CSV table of C-alpha atoms in Angstrom, one decimal:
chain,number,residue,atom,x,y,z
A,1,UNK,CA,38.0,-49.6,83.3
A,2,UNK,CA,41.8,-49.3,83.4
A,3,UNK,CA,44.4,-49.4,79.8
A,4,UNK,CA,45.3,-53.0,81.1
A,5,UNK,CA,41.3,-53.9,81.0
A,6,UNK,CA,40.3,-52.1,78.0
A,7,UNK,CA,39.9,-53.3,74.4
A,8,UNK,CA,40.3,-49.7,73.3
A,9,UNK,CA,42.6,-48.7,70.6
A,10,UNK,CA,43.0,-45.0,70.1
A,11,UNK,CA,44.2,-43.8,66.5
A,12,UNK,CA,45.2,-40.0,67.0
A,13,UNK,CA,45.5,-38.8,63.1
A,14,UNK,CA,43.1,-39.4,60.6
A,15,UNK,CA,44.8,-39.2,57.1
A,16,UNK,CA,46.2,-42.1,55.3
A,17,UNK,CA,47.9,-43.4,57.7
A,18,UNK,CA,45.5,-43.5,60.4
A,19,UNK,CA,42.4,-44.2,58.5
A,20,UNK,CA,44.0,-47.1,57.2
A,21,UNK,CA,45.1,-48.2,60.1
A,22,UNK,CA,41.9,-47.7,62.3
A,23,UNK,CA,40.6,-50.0,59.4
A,24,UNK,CA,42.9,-52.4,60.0
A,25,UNK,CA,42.4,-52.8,64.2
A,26,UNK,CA,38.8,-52.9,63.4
A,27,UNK,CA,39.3,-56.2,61.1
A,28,UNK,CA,41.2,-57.7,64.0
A,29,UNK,CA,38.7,-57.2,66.4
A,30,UNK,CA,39.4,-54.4,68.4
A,31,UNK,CA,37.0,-51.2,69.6
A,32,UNK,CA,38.6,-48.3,67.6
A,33,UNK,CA,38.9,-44.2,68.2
A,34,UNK,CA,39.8,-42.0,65.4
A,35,UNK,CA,40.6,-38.3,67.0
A,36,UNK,CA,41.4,-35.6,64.9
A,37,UNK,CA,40.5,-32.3,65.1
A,38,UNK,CA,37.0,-32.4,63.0
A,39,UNK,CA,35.6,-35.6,64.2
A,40,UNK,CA,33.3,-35.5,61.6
A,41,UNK,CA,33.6,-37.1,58.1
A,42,UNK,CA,33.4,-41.1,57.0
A,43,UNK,CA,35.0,-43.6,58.9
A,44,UNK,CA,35.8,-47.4,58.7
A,45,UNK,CA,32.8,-49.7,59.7
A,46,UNK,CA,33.6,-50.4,63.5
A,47,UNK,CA,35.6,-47.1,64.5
A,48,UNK,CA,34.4,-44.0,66.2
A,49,UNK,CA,35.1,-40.9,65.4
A,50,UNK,CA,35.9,-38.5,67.7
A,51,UNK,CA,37.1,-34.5,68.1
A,52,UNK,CA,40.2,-33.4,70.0
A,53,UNK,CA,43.2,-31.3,69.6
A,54,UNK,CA,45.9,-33.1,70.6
A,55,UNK,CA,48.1,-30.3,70.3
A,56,UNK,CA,46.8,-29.6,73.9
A,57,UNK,CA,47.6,-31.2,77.2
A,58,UNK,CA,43.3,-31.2,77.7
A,59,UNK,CA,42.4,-32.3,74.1
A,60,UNK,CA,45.4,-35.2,74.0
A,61,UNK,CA,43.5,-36.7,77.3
A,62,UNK,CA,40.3,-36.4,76.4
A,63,UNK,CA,41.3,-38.2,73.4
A,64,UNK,CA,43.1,-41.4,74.8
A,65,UNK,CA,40.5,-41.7,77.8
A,66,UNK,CA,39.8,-45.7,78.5
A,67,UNK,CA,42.6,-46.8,76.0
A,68,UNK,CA,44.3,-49.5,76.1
A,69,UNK,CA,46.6,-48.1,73.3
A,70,UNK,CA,47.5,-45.4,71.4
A,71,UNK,CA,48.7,-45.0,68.1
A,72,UNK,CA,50.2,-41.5,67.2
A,73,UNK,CA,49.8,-41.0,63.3
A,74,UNK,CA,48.8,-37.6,63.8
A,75,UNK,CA,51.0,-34.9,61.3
A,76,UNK,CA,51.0,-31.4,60.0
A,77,UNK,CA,51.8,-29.0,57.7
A,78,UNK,CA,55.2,-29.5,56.1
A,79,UNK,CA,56.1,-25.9,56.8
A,80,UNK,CA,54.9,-26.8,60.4
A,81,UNK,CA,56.4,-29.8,61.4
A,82,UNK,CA,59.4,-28.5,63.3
A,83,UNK,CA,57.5,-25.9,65.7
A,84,UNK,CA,54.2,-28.0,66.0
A,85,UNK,CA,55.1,-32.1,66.3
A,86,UNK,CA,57.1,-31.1,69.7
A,87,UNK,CA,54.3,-29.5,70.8
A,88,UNK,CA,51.7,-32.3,70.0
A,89,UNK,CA,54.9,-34.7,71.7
A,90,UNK,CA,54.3,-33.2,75.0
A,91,UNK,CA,50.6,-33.8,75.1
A,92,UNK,CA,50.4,-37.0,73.8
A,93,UNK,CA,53.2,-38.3,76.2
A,94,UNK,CA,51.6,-36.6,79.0
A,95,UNK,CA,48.1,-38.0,78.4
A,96,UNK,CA,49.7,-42.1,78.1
A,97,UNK,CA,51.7,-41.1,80.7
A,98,UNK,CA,48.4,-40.0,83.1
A,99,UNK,CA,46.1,-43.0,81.5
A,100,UNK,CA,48.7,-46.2,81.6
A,101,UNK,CA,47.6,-46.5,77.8
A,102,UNK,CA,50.7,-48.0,75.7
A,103,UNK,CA,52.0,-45.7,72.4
A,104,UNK,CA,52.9,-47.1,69.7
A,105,UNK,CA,54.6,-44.0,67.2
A,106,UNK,CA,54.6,-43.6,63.2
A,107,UNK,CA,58.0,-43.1,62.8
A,108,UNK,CA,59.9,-41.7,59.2
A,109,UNK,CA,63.7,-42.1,58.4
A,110,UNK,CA,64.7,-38.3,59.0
A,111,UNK,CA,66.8,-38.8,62.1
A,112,UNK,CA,69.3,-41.2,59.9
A,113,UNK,CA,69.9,-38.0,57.8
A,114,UNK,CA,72.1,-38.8,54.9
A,115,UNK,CA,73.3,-42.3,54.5
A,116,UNK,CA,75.2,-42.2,51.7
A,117,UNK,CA,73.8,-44.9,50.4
A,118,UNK,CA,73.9,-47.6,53.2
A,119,UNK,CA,71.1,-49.9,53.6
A,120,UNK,CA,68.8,-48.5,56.5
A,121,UNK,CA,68.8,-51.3,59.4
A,122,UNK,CA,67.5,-50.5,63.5
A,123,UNK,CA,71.2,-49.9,64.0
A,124,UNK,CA,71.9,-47.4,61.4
A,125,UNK,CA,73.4,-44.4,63.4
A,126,UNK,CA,71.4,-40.9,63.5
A,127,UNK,CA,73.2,-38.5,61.7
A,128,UNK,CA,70.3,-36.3,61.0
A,129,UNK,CA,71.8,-32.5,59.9
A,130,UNK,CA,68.1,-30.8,58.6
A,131,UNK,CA,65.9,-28.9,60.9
A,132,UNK,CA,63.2,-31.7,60.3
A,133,UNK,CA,65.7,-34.9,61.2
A,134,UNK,CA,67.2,-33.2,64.0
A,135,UNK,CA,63.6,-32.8,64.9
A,136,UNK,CA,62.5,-36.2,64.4
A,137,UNK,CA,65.4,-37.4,66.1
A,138,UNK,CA,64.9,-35.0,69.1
A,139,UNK,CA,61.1,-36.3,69.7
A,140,UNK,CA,62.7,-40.1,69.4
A,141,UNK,CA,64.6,-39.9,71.9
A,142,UNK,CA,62.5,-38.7,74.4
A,143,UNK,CA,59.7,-41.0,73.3
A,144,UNK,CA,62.6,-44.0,73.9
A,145,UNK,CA,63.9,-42.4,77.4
A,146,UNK,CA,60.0,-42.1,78.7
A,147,UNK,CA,60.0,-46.2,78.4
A,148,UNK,CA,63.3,-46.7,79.7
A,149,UNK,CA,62.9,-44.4,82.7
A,150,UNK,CA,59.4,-46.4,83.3
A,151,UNK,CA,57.1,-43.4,82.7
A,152,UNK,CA,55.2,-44.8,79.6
A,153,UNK,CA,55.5,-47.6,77.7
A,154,UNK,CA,56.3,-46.6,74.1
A,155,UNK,CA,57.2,-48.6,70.5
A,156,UNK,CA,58.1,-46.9,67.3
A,157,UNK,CA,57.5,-48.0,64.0
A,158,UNK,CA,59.4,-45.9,61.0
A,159,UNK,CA,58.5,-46.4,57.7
A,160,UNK,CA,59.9,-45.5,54.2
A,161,UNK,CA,57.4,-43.0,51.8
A,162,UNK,CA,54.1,-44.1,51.7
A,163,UNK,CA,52.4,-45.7,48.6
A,164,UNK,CA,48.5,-47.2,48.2
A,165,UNK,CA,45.0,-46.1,48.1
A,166,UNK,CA,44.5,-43.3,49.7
A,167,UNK,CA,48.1,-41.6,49.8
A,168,UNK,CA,48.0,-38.6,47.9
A,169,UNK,CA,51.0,-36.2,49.2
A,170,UNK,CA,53.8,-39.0,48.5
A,171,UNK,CA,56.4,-38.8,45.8
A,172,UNK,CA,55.2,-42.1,44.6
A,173,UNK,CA,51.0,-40.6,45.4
A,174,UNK,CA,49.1,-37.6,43.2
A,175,UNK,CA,52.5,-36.2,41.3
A,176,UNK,CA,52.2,-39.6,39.9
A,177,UNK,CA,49.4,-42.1,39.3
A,178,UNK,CA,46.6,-39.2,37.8
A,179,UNK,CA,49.2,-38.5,35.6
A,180,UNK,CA,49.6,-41.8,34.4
A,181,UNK,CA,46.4,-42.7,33.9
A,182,UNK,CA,45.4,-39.9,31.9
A,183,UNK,CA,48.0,-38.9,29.9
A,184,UNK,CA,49.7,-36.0,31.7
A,185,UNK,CA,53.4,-35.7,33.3
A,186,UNK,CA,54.8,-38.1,36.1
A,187,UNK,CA,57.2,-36.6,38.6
A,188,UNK,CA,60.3,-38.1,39.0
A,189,UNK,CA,62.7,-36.4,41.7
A,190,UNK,CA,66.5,-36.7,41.5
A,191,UNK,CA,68.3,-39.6,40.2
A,192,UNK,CA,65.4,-41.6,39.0
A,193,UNK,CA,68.1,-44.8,38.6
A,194,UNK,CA,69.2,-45.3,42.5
A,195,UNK,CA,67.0,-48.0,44.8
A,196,UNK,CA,64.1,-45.8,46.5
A,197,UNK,CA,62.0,-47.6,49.2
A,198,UNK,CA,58.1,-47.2,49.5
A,199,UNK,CA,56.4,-48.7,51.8
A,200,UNK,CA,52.7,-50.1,51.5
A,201,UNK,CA,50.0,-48.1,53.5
A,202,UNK,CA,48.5,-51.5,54.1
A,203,UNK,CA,52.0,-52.7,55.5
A,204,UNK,CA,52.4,-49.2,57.3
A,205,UNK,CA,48.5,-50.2,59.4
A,206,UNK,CA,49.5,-54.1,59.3
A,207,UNK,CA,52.7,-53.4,61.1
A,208,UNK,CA,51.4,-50.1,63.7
A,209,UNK,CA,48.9,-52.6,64.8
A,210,UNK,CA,50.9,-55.3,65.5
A,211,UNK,CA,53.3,-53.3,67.7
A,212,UNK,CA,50.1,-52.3,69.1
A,213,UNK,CA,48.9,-56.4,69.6
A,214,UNK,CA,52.6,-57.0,70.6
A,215,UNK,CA,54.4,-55.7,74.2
A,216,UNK,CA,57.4,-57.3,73.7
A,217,UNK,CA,57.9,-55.1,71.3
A,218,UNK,CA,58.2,-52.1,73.2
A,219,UNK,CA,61.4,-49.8,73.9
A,220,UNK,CA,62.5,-49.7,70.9
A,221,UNK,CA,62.1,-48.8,66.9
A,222,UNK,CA,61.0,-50.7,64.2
A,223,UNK,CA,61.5,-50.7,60.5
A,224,UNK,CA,57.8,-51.3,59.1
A,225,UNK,CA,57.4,-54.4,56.7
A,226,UNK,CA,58.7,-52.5,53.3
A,227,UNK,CA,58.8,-54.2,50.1
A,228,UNK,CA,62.8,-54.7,48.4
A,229,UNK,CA,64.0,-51.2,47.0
A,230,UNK,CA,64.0,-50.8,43.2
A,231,UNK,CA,65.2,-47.8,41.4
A,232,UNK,CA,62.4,-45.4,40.2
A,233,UNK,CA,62.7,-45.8,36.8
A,234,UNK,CA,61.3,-49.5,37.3
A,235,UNK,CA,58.3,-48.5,39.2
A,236,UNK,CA,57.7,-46.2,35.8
A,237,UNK,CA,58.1,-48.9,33.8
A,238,UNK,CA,55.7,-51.2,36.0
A,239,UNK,CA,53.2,-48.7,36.0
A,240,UNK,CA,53.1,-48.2,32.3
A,241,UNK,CA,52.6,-51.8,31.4
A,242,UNK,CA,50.0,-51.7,34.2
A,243,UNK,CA,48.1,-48.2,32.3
A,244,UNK,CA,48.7,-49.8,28.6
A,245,UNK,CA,51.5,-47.1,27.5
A,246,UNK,CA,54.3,-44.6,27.9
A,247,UNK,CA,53.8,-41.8,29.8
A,248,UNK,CA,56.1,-38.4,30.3
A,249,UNK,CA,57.9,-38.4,33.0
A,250,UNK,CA,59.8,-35.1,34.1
A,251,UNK,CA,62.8,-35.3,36.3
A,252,UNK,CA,63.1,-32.2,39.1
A,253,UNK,CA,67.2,-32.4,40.1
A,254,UNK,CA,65.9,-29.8,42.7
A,255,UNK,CA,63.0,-29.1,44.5
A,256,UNK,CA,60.9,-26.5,43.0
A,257,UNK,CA,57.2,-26.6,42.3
A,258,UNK,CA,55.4,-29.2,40.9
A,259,UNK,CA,51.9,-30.6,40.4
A,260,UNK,CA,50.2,-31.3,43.6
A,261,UNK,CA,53.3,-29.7,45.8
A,262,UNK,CA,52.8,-26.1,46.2
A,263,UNK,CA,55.9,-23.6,46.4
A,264,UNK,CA,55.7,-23.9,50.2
A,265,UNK,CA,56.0,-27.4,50.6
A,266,UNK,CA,58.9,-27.8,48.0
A,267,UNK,CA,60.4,-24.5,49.9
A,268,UNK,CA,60.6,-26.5,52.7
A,269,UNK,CA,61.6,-30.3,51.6
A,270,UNK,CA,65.0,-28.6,49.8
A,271,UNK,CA,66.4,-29.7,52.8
A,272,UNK,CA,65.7,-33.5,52.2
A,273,UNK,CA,66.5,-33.6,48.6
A,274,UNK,CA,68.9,-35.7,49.5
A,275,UNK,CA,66.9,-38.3,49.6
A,276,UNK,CA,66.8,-38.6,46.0
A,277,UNK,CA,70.0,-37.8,45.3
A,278,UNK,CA,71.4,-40.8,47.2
A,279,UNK,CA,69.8,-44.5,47.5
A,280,UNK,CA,67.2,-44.9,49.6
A,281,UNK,CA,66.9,-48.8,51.3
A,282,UNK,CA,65.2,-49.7,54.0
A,283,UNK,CA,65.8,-53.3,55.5
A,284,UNK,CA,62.7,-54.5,57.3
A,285,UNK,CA,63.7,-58.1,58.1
A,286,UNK,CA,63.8,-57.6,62.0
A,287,UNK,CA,60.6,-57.1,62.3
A,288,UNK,CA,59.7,-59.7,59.5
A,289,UNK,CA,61.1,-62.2,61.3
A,290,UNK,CA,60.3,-61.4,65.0
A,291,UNK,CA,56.7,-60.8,64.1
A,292,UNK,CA,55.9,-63.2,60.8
A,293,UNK,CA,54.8,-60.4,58.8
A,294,UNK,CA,56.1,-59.8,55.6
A,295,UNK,CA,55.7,-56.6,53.3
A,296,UNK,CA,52.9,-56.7,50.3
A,297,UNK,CA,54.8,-57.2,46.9
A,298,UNK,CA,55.4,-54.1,45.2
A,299,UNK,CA,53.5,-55.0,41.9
A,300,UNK,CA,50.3,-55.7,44.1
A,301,UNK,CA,50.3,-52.3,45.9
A,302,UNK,CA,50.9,-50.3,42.4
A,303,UNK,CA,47.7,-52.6,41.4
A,304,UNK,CA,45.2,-51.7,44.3
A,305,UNK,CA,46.8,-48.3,44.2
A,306,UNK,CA,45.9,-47.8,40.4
A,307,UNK,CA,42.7,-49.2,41.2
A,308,UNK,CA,42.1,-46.4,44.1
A,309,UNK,CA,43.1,-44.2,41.3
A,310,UNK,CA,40.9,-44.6,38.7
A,311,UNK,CA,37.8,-44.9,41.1
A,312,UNK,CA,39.0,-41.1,42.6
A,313,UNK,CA,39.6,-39.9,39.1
A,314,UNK,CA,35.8,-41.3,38.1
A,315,UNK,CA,34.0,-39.1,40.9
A,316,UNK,CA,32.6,-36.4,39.4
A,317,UNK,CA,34.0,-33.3,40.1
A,318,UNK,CA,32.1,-29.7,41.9
């Protein structure tokens, strides 16, 4: 069966991100992959998993075999990012490029680098100065100049910091809602009073898959339905009348150690501090309006995602 033929959607990347969004394609219908290295572990009812190393030309094909698309959510290491993602850019590429399989790419904001401020549009210039945005910037363009050169046909959805069940490693994830609901410190980074966009991981899923549903689409990138920015200090607030009190909250004006992120990971996002030192808004409303989707409202994602919360934090432990 050839990509045109197939129902197959291939989800390379199994954290929250991927799950979610293999999830999500199931829901609508379609026969759903989910590669990552283990292949083992629970999946959403409807999706398959499966084991590859896309890191590898042989691994990234054996992985998208018989898809129709494929959605690259697949990410490492922080400390890893700028020597491995180029690495797992060439297989991937190689393998759509050998199958006919369309890619559809989870995208962040590092190649706009520092913005001063500026609301975020599809037009907003790459300035990108750190290692990791030049990086992310590098890989964009050469997923863009595969589909206009005709050699794979590629889209590329970016999306602000994640937030929802499930997302744990987020500055709006573990650092803050297990604190909250039991009493301990919240971490706050930066200037807790400038606009800071999150986007929904339900809106992140909602918005890969309709790239994924949606050709016309291709060639391009696309801001992910994100909900309006509001400053950090209100998602506090909204959380605490959500948890029935005040809660610390401790304010890092650098990266250092903290919580869930480990003195190597906080060693290595220095270089994007800025992104808390400077508003953070991410306009969505191309893809809004070419594609009728609109972003969850921020007060429903920090109630499923307290929810998620307080069901993790009742598990027993061991």
């Amino acid at each position: 069966m050839s990509a045109v033929e197939s129902n197959l959607h291939v989800v390379l990347g199994a954290g929250p991100a991927g799950t979610t969004l293999a999830a999500e394609l199931a829901r609508r219908g379609h026969a759903v992959r989910l590669v990552d290295r283990a292949g083992s572990g629970d999946a959403p009812e409807g999706v398959q998993r499966f084991a590859a190393d896309v890191s590898t030309p042989e691994g990234a094909l054996a992985a998208v075999a018989g898809a129709a698309v494929v959605y690259h959510c697949v990410n490492v290491g922080y400390h890893l990012q700028v020597e491995v993602m180029p690495r797992i850019q060439r297989a991937v590429l190689a393998a759509v490029e050998n199958t006919g399989a369309r890619l559809v790419v989870l995208d962040s904001l590092y190649p706009y680098g520092e913005t001063r401020g500026d609301v975020m549009t599809e037009d907003t210039p790459w300035r990108a100065t750190t290692r990791k945005g030049r990086m992310r910037a590098r890989l964009d363009e050469v997923y863009l100049a595969a589909h206009r050169e005709g050699r794979a046909r590629v889209v590329l959805g970016r999306s602000a910091d994640f937030v929802g069940p499930g997302v744990l490693n987020s500055t709006l994830g573990g650092a803050v809602f297990p604190a909250a609901l039991t009493g301990g410190e919240v971490l706050g980074l930066g200037d807790i009073d400038l606009p800071h966009s999150y986007t929904d991981i339900g809106d992140v899923a909602a918005g890969l898959a309709t790239l994924g549903e949606r050709p016309e689409g291709d060639g391009r990138v696309w801001h992910l339905p994100t909900a309006p920015a509001v400053t950090t200090r209100e998602i506090h607030t909204m959380i605490q009348e959500r948890v029935g009190g005040p809660f610390t909250t401790v304010v890092l004006a650098e990266s250092r150690p903290f919580g869930p992120f480990d003195e190597v990971f906080m060693d290595e996002y220095a270089e994007m501090f800025y992104q808390h030192t400077e508003p953070q808004i991410v306009d969505s409303s191309a893809f809004e309006r070419t594609f009728g989707v609109r972003p969850t409202p921020l007060s429903v994602t920090l109630d499923s995602t307290l929810d998620w919360y307080r069901g993790l934090l009742a598990l027993p432990r061991g």
